[in-house]
Amino acid sequence: MSQKILSFATGASVLPPIGFSPTPSVQFIHNEDDDFSSTPMFPVANTCVNCIKLPLHVSYQLFKQKFDFALGNTCGFGRA
């Protein structure tokens, strides 16, 4: 599972010997007014800057379902 997350977030299937540049990061997508209707349902990755953006969900089960779907249905560059 961690290899899929690494690949999704950075485009790399293994850790590079000299590390990543820039350092991988995680951001959380949320609305300030707590209206989840316009929040993206799936995680978004920007492999150019090694960043994964995770949407906040109303439950852990919904987050896990969407996260697992994204990891299982993306290969290389693209969107779930």
PDB file of N, CA and C in Angstrom:
ATOM      1  N   MET A   1       0.818  -1.192   0.000  1.00  0.00           N
ATOM      2  CA  MET A   1       0.000   0.000   0.000  1.00  0.00           C
ATOM      3  C   MET A   1       0.863   1.258   0.000  1.00  0.00           C
ATOM      4  N   SER A   2       1.948   1.271   0.789  1.00  0.00           N
ATOM      5  CA  SER A   2       2.789   2.466   0.855  1.00  0.00           C
ATOM      6  C   SER A   2       3.466   2.741  -0.485  1.00  0.00           C
ATOM      7  N   GLN A   3       3.777   1.701  -1.259  1.00  0.00           N
ATOM      8  CA  GLN A   3       4.375   1.903  -2.583  1.00  0.00           C
ATOM      9  C   GLN A   3       3.369   2.561  -3.527  1.00  0.00           C
ATOM     10  N   LYS A   4       2.094   2.194  -3.426  1.00  0.00           N
ATOM     11  CA  LYS A   4       1.059   2.819  -4.253  1.00  0.00           C
ATOM     12  C   LYS A   4       0.897   4.290  -3.893  1.00  0.00           C
ATOM     13  N   ILE A   5       0.945   4.591  -2.597  1.00  0.00           N
ATOM     14  CA  ILE A   5       0.829   5.988  -2.159  1.00  0.00           C
ATOM     15  C   ILE A   5       2.026   6.792  -2.659  1.00  0.00           C
ATOM     16  N   LEU A   6       3.218   6.229  -2.538  1.00  0.00           N
ATOM     17  CA  LEU A   6       4.427   6.897  -3.020  1.00  0.00           C
ATOM     18  C   LEU A   6       4.329   7.169  -4.514  1.00  0.00           C
ATOM     19  N   SER A   7       3.919   6.175  -5.271  1.00  0.00           N
ATOM     20  CA  SER A   7       3.795   6.325  -6.719  1.00  0.00           C
ATOM     21  C   SER A   7       2.726   7.349  -7.083  1.00  0.00           C
ATOM     22  N   PHE A   8       1.595   7.324  -6.379  1.00  0.00           N
ATOM     23  CA  PHE A   8       0.512   8.263  -6.636  1.00  0.00           C
ATOM     24  C   PHE A   8       0.951   9.700  -6.372  1.00  0.00           C
ATOM     25  N   ALA A   9       1.652   9.916  -5.278  1.00  0.00           N
ATOM     26  CA  ALA A   9       2.022  11.268  -4.854  1.00  0.00           C
ATOM     27  C   ALA A   9       3.236  11.830  -5.581  1.00  0.00           C
ATOM     28  N   THR A  10       4.176  10.955  -5.977  1.00  0.00           N
ATOM     29  CA  THR A  10       5.441  11.449  -6.534  1.00  0.00           C
ATOM     30  C   THR A  10       5.734  10.968  -7.952  1.00  0.00           C
ATOM     31  N   GLY A  11       5.068   9.911  -8.378  1.00  0.00           N
ATOM     32  CA  GLY A  11       5.372   9.321  -9.677  1.00  0.00           C
ATOM     33  C   GLY A  11       6.516   8.325  -9.609  1.00  0.00           C
ATOM     34  N   ALA A  12       7.138   8.171  -8.448  1.00  0.00           N
ATOM     35  CA  ALA A  12       8.264   7.245  -8.273  1.00  0.00           C
ATOM     36  C   ALA A  12       7.776   5.979  -7.580  1.00  0.00           C
ATOM     37  N   SER A  13       8.270   4.839  -8.029  1.00  0.00           N
ATOM     38  CA  SER A  13       7.849   3.579  -7.411  1.00  0.00           C
ATOM     39  C   SER A  13       8.753   3.172  -6.245  1.00  0.00           C
ATOM     40  N   VAL A  14       9.916   3.798  -6.132  1.00  0.00           N
ATOM     41  CA  VAL A  14      10.841   3.537  -5.021  1.00  0.00           C
ATOM     42  C   VAL A  14      11.423   4.867  -4.541  1.00  0.00           C
ATOM     43  N   LEU A  15      11.951   4.860  -3.326  1.00  0.00           N
ATOM     44  CA  LEU A  15      12.609   6.064  -2.808  1.00  0.00           C
ATOM     45  C   LEU A  15      13.926   6.273  -3.539  1.00  0.00           C
ATOM     46  N   PRO A  16      14.186   7.471  -4.058  1.00  0.00           N
ATOM     47  CA  PRO A  16      15.460   7.731  -4.718  1.00  0.00           C
ATOM     48  C   PRO A  16      16.609   7.724  -3.702  1.00  0.00           C
ATOM     49  N   PRO A  17      17.781   7.245  -4.087  1.00  0.00           N
ATOM     50  CA  PRO A  17      18.925   7.191  -3.164  1.00  0.00           C
ATOM     51  C   PRO A  17      19.296   8.549  -2.569  1.00  0.00           C
ATOM     52  N   ILE A  18      19.094   9.625  -3.329  1.00  0.00           N
ATOM     53  CA  ILE A  18      19.457  10.957  -2.826  1.00  0.00           C
ATOM     54  C   ILE A  18      18.250  11.719  -2.278  1.00  0.00           C
ATOM     55  N   GLY A  19      17.115  11.046  -2.184  1.00  0.00           N
ATOM     56  CA  GLY A  19      15.916  11.679  -1.652  1.00  0.00           C
ATOM     57  C   GLY A  19      15.143  12.438  -2.711  1.00  0.00           C
ATOM     58  N   PHE A  20      14.074  13.055  -2.293  1.00  0.00           N
ATOM     59  CA  PHE A  20      13.212  13.812  -3.196  1.00  0.00           C
ATOM     60  C   PHE A  20      13.539  15.295  -3.114  1.00  0.00           C
ATOM     61  N   SER A  21      13.377  15.960  -4.230  1.00  0.00           N
ATOM     62  CA  SER A  21      13.458  17.410  -4.262  1.00  0.00           C
ATOM     63  C   SER A  21      12.367  17.898  -5.208  1.00  0.00           C
ATOM     64  N   PRO A  22      11.380  18.577  -4.682  1.00  0.00           N
ATOM     65  CA  PRO A  22      11.168  18.974  -3.298  1.00  0.00           C
ATOM     66  C   PRO A  22      10.714  17.802  -2.425  1.00  0.00           C
ATOM     67  N   THR A  23      10.807  18.004  -1.130  1.00  0.00           N
ATOM     68  CA  THR A  23      10.370  17.004  -0.162  1.00  0.00           C
ATOM     69  C   THR A  23       8.867  16.763  -0.319  1.00  0.00           C
ATOM     70  N   PRO A  24       8.425  15.508  -0.331  1.00  0.00           N
ATOM     71  CA  PRO A  24       6.985  15.231  -0.444  1.00  0.00           C
ATOM     72  C   PRO A  24       6.189  15.895   0.681  1.00  0.00           C
ATOM     73  N   SER A  25       4.978  16.307   0.338  1.00  0.00           N
ATOM     74  CA  SER A  25       4.129  16.977   1.322  1.00  0.00           C
ATOM     75  C   SER A  25       2.681  16.524   1.169  1.00  0.00           C
ATOM     76  N   VAL A  26       1.901  16.803   2.202  1.00  0.00           N
ATOM     77  CA  VAL A  26       0.472  16.498   2.217  1.00  0.00           C
ATOM     78  C   VAL A  26      -0.271  17.784   2.528  1.00  0.00           C
ATOM     79  N   GLN A  27      -1.318  18.041   1.753  1.00  0.00           N
ATOM     80  CA  GLN A  27      -2.195  19.177   2.023  1.00  0.00           C
ATOM     81  C   GLN A  27      -3.608  18.644   2.180  1.00  0.00           C
ATOM     82  N   PHE A  28      -4.417  19.332   2.952  1.00  0.00           N
ATOM     83  CA  PHE A  28      -5.804  18.930   3.145  1.00  0.00           C
ATOM     84  C   PHE A  28      -6.716  19.944   2.479  1.00  0.00           C
ATOM     85  N   ILE A  29      -7.656  19.433   1.694  1.00  0.00           N
ATOM     86  CA  ILE A  29      -8.607  20.278   0.979  1.00  0.00           C
ATOM     87  C   ILE A  29      -9.865  20.380   1.833  1.00  0.00           C
ATOM     88  N   HIS A  30     -10.243  21.590   2.167  1.00  0.00           N
ATOM     89  CA  HIS A  30     -11.466  21.786   2.947  1.00  0.00           C
ATOM     90  C   HIS A  30     -12.038  23.151   2.632  1.00  0.00           C
ATOM     91  N   ASN A  31     -13.305  23.285   2.909  1.00  0.00           N
ATOM     92  CA  ASN A  31     -13.981  24.565   2.734  1.00  0.00           C
ATOM     93  C   ASN A  31     -14.113  25.230   4.088  1.00  0.00           C
ATOM     94  N   GLU A  32     -13.895  26.516   4.111  1.00  0.00           N
ATOM     95  CA  GLU A  32     -13.959  27.251   5.369  1.00  0.00           C
ATOM     96  C   GLU A  32     -15.361  27.285   5.954  1.00  0.00           C
ATOM     97  N   ASP A  33     -16.373  27.180   5.066  1.00  0.00           N
ATOM     98  CA  ASP A  33     -17.748  27.267   5.562  1.00  0.00           C
ATOM     99  C   ASP A  33     -18.359  25.892   5.844  1.00  0.00           C
ATOM    100  N   ASP A  34     -17.530  24.843   5.819  1.00  0.00           N
ATOM    101  CA  ASP A  34     -17.977  23.475   6.100  1.00  0.00           C
ATOM    102  C   ASP A  34     -19.009  22.957   5.114  1.00  0.00           C
ATOM    103  N   ASP A  35     -19.094  23.547   3.922  1.00  0.00           N
ATOM    104  CA  ASP A  35     -19.973  23.032   2.873  1.00  0.00           C
ATOM    105  C   ASP A  35     -19.157  22.067   2.032  1.00  0.00           C
ATOM    106  N   PHE A  36     -19.372  20.778   2.197  1.00  0.00           N
ATOM    107  CA  PHE A  36     -18.564  19.770   1.524  1.00  0.00           C
ATOM    108  C   PHE A  36     -18.977  19.562   0.068  1.00  0.00           C
ATOM    109  N   SER A  37     -20.026  20.227  -0.407  1.00  0.00           N
ATOM    110  CA  SER A  37     -20.531  19.962  -1.751  1.00  0.00           C
ATOM    111  C   SER A  37     -19.535  20.315  -2.849  1.00  0.00           C
ATOM    112  N   SER A  38     -18.683  21.310  -2.651  1.00  0.00           N
ATOM    113  CA  SER A  38     -17.734  21.691  -3.698  1.00  0.00           C
ATOM    114  C   SER A  38     -16.330  21.134  -3.451  1.00  0.00           C
ATOM    115  N   THR A  39     -16.166  20.342  -2.403  1.00  0.00           N
ATOM    116  CA  THR A  39     -14.876  19.725  -2.114  1.00  0.00           C
ATOM    117  C   THR A  39     -14.682  18.526  -3.025  1.00  0.00           C
ATOM    118  N   PRO A  40     -13.510  18.385  -3.675  1.00  0.00           N
ATOM    119  CA  PRO A  40     -13.282  17.206  -4.508  1.00  0.00           C
ATOM    120  C   PRO A  40     -13.404  15.932  -3.671  1.00  0.00           C
ATOM    121  N   MET A  41     -13.963  14.894  -4.263  1.00  0.00           N
ATOM    122  CA  MET A  41     -14.189  13.656  -3.522  1.00  0.00           C
ATOM    123  C   MET A  41     -12.955  12.767  -3.463  1.00  0.00           C
ATOM    124  N   PHE A  42     -12.054  12.910  -4.426  1.00  0.00           N
ATOM    125  CA  PHE A  42     -10.899  12.030  -4.509  1.00  0.00           C
ATOM    126  C   PHE A  42      -9.613  12.797  -4.203  1.00  0.00           C
ATOM    127  N   PRO A  43      -8.590  12.092  -3.736  1.00  0.00           N
ATOM    128  CA  PRO A  43      -7.299  12.751  -3.541  1.00  0.00           C
ATOM    129  C   PRO A  43      -6.734  13.209  -4.878  1.00  0.00           C
ATOM    130  N   VAL A  44      -5.944  14.257  -4.830  1.00  0.00           N
ATOM    131  CA  VAL A  44      -5.308  14.813  -6.021  1.00  0.00           C
ATOM    132  C   VAL A  44      -3.810  14.832  -5.768  1.00  0.00           C
ATOM    133  N   ALA A  45      -3.040  14.409  -6.760  1.00  0.00           N
ATOM    134  CA  ALA A  45      -1.586  14.418  -6.617  1.00  0.00           C
ATOM    135  C   ALA A  45      -0.974  15.353  -7.644  1.00  0.00           C
ATOM    136  N   ASN A  46       0.067  16.050  -7.233  1.00  0.00           N
ATOM    137  CA  ASN A  46       0.853  16.877  -8.136  1.00  0.00           C
ATOM    138  C   ASN A  46       2.273  16.329  -8.073  1.00  0.00           C
ATOM    139  N   THR A  47       2.604  15.473  -9.036  1.00  0.00           N
ATOM    140  CA  THR A  47       3.895  14.793  -9.007  1.00  0.00           C
ATOM    141  C   THR A  47       5.062  15.722  -9.327  1.00  0.00           C
ATOM    142  N   CYS A  48       4.790  16.884  -9.900  1.00  0.00           N
ATOM    143  CA  CYS A  48       5.875  17.835 -10.184  1.00  0.00           C
ATOM    144  C   CYS A  48       6.469  18.397  -8.893  1.00  0.00           C
ATOM    145  N   VAL A  49       5.622  18.555  -7.882  1.00  0.00           N
ATOM    146  CA  VAL A  49       6.094  19.106  -6.608  1.00  0.00           C
ATOM    147  C   VAL A  49       5.954  18.101  -5.466  1.00  0.00           C
ATOM    148  N   ASN A  50       5.697  16.832  -5.806  1.00  0.00           N
ATOM    149  CA  ASN A  50       5.609  15.746  -4.819  1.00  0.00           C
ATOM    150  C   ASN A  50       4.601  16.052  -3.717  1.00  0.00           C
ATOM    151  N   CYS A  51       3.407  16.428  -4.117  1.00  0.00           N
ATOM    152  CA  CYS A  51       2.377  16.816  -3.157  1.00  0.00           C
ATOM    153  C   CYS A  51       1.108  16.006  -3.391  1.00  0.00           C
ATOM    154  N   ILE A  52       0.530  15.531  -2.318  1.00  0.00           N
ATOM    155  CA  ILE A  52      -0.769  14.873  -2.393  1.00  0.00           C
ATOM    156  C   ILE A  52      -1.754  15.730  -1.609  1.00  0.00           C
ATOM    157  N   LYS A  53      -2.918  15.977  -2.215  1.00  0.00           N
ATOM    158  CA  LYS A  53      -3.954  16.796  -1.587  1.00  0.00           C
ATOM    159  C   LYS A  53      -5.118  15.884  -1.231  1.00  0.00           C
ATOM    160  N   LEU A  54      -5.449  15.862   0.045  1.00  0.00           N
ATOM    161  CA  LEU A  54      -6.486  14.969   0.545  1.00  0.00           C
ATOM    162  C   LEU A  54      -7.731  15.757   0.931  1.00  0.00           C
ATOM    163  N   PRO A  55      -8.877  15.406   0.341  1.00  0.00           N
ATOM    164  CA  PRO A  55     -10.113  16.083   0.733  1.00  0.00           C
ATOM    165  C   PRO A  55     -10.600  15.592   2.087  1.00  0.00           C
ATOM    166  N   LEU A  56     -11.204  16.487   2.835  1.00  0.00           N
ATOM    167  CA  LEU A  56     -11.825  16.100   4.100  1.00  0.00           C
ATOM    168  C   LEU A  56     -13.207  15.538   3.790  1.00  0.00           C
ATOM    169  N   HIS A  57     -13.570  14.472   4.462  1.00  0.00           N
ATOM    170  CA  HIS A  57     -14.877  13.841   4.283  1.00  0.00           C
ATOM    171  C   HIS A  57     -15.608  13.825   5.617  1.00  0.00           C
ATOM    172  N   VAL A  58     -16.905  13.567   5.548  1.00  0.00           N
ATOM    173  CA  VAL A  58     -17.712  13.549   6.766  1.00  0.00           C
ATOM    174  C   VAL A  58     -17.450  12.306   7.604  1.00  0.00           C
ATOM    175  N   SER A  59     -16.846  11.270   7.004  1.00  0.00           N
ATOM    176  CA  SER A  59     -16.531  10.064   7.767  1.00  0.00           C
ATOM    177  C   SER A  59     -15.235   9.443   7.255  1.00  0.00           C
ATOM    178  N   TYR A  60     -14.576   8.692   8.133  1.00  0.00           N
ATOM    179  CA  TYR A  60     -13.355   7.984   7.742  1.00  0.00           C
ATOM    180  C   TYR A  60     -13.664   6.934   6.683  1.00  0.00           C
ATOM    181  N   GLN A  61     -14.798   6.267   6.790  1.00  0.00           N
ATOM    182  CA  GLN A  61     -15.162   5.231   5.830  1.00  0.00           C
ATOM    183  C   GLN A  61     -15.264   5.802   4.420  1.00  0.00           C
ATOM    184  N   LEU A  62     -15.870   6.970   4.271  1.00  0.00           N
ATOM    185  CA  LEU A  62     -15.985   7.599   2.955  1.00  0.00           C
ATOM    186  C   LEU A  62     -14.610   8.007   2.437  1.00  0.00           C
ATOM    187  N   PHE A  63     -13.780   8.584   3.310  1.00  0.00           N
ATOM    188  CA  PHE A  63     -12.422   8.944   2.910  1.00  0.00           C
ATOM    189  C   PHE A  63     -11.662   7.716   2.421  1.00  0.00           C
ATOM    190  N   LYS A  64     -11.704   6.623   3.183  1.00  0.00           N
ATOM    191  CA  LYS A  64     -10.976   5.407   2.826  1.00  0.00           C
ATOM    192  C   LYS A  64     -11.475   4.824   1.512  1.00  0.00           C
ATOM    193  N   GLN A  65     -12.778   4.831   1.310  1.00  0.00           N
ATOM    194  CA  GLN A  65     -13.355   4.314   0.065  1.00  0.00           C
ATOM    195  C   GLN A  65     -12.830   5.111  -1.133  1.00  0.00           C
ATOM    196  N   LYS A  66     -12.855   6.428  -1.055  1.00  0.00           N
ATOM    197  CA  LYS A  66     -12.404   7.279  -2.160  1.00  0.00           C
ATOM    198  C   LYS A  66     -10.892   7.185  -2.352  1.00  0.00           C
ATOM    199  N   PHE A  67     -10.137   7.109  -1.252  1.00  0.00           N
ATOM    200  CA  PHE A  67      -8.680   7.008  -1.331  1.00  0.00           C
ATOM    201  C   PHE A  67      -8.273   5.677  -1.956  1.00  0.00           C
ATOM    202  N   ASP A  68      -8.888   4.591  -1.502  1.00  0.00           N
ATOM    203  CA  ASP A  68      -8.584   3.273  -2.064  1.00  0.00           C
ATOM    204  C   ASP A  68      -8.939   3.208  -3.545  1.00  0.00           C
ATOM    205  N   PHE A  69     -10.063   3.818  -3.928  1.00  0.00           N
ATOM    206  CA  PHE A  69     -10.457   3.833  -5.337  1.00  0.00           C
ATOM    207  C   PHE A  69      -9.422   4.578  -6.174  1.00  0.00           C
ATOM    208  N   ALA A  70      -8.990   5.730  -5.687  1.00  0.00           N
ATOM    209  CA  ALA A  70      -8.004   6.525  -6.429  1.00  0.00           C
ATOM    210  C   ALA A  70      -6.696   5.762  -6.594  1.00  0.00           C
ATOM    211  N   LEU A  71      -6.223   5.127  -5.534  1.00  0.00           N
ATOM    212  CA  LEU A  71      -4.964   4.382  -5.620  1.00  0.00           C
ATOM    213  C   LEU A  71      -5.090   3.170  -6.531  1.00  0.00           C
ATOM    214  N   GLY A  72      -6.235   2.524  -6.515  1.00  0.00           N
ATOM    215  CA  GLY A  72      -6.418   1.317  -7.307  1.00  0.00           C
ATOM    216  C   GLY A  72      -6.750   1.556  -8.762  1.00  0.00           C
ATOM    217  N   ASN A  73      -7.125   2.784  -9.111  1.00  0.00           N
ATOM    218  CA  ASN A  73      -7.585   3.049 -10.475  1.00  0.00           C
ATOM    219  C   ASN A  73      -6.787   4.107 -11.212  1.00  0.00           C
ATOM    220  N   THR A  74      -5.623   4.423 -10.710  1.00  0.00           N
ATOM    221  CA  THR A  74      -4.733   5.325 -11.438  1.00  0.00           C
ATOM    222  C   THR A  74      -3.415   4.607 -11.653  1.00  0.00           C
ATOM    223  N   CYS A  75      -2.923   4.731 -12.839  1.00  0.00           N
ATOM    224  CA  CYS A  75      -1.640   4.120 -13.174  1.00  0.00           C
ATOM    225  C   CYS A  75      -0.851   5.158 -13.955  1.00  0.00           C
ATOM    226  N   GLY A  76       0.250   5.597 -13.418  1.00  0.00           N
ATOM    227  CA  GLY A  76       1.007   6.645 -14.090  1.00  0.00           C
ATOM    228  C   GLY A  76       0.340   7.986 -13.881  1.00  0.00           C
ATOM    229  N   PHE A  77       0.403   8.817 -14.886  1.00  0.00           N
ATOM    230  CA  PHE A  77      -0.155  10.156 -14.779  1.00  0.00           C
ATOM    231  C   PHE A  77      -1.609  10.136 -15.211  1.00  0.00           C
ATOM    232  N   GLY A  78      -2.445  10.806 -14.463  1.00  0.00           N
ATOM    233  CA  GLY A  78      -3.862  10.859 -14.787  1.00  0.00           C
ATOM    234  C   GLY A  78      -4.675  11.137 -13.551  1.00  0.00           C
ATOM    235  N   ARG A  79      -5.975  11.005 -13.701  1.00  0.00           N
ATOM    236  CA  ARG A  79      -6.895  11.237 -12.587  1.00  0.00           C
ATOM    237  C   ARG A  79      -7.795  10.035 -12.423  1.00  0.00           C
ATOM    238  N   ALA A  80      -8.258   9.857 -11.210  1.00  0.00           N
ATOM    239  CA  ALA A  80      -9.190   8.753 -10.946  1.00  0.00           C
ATOM    240  C   ALA A  80     -10.554   9.114 -11.486  1.00  0.00           C
TER     241      ALA A  80
END
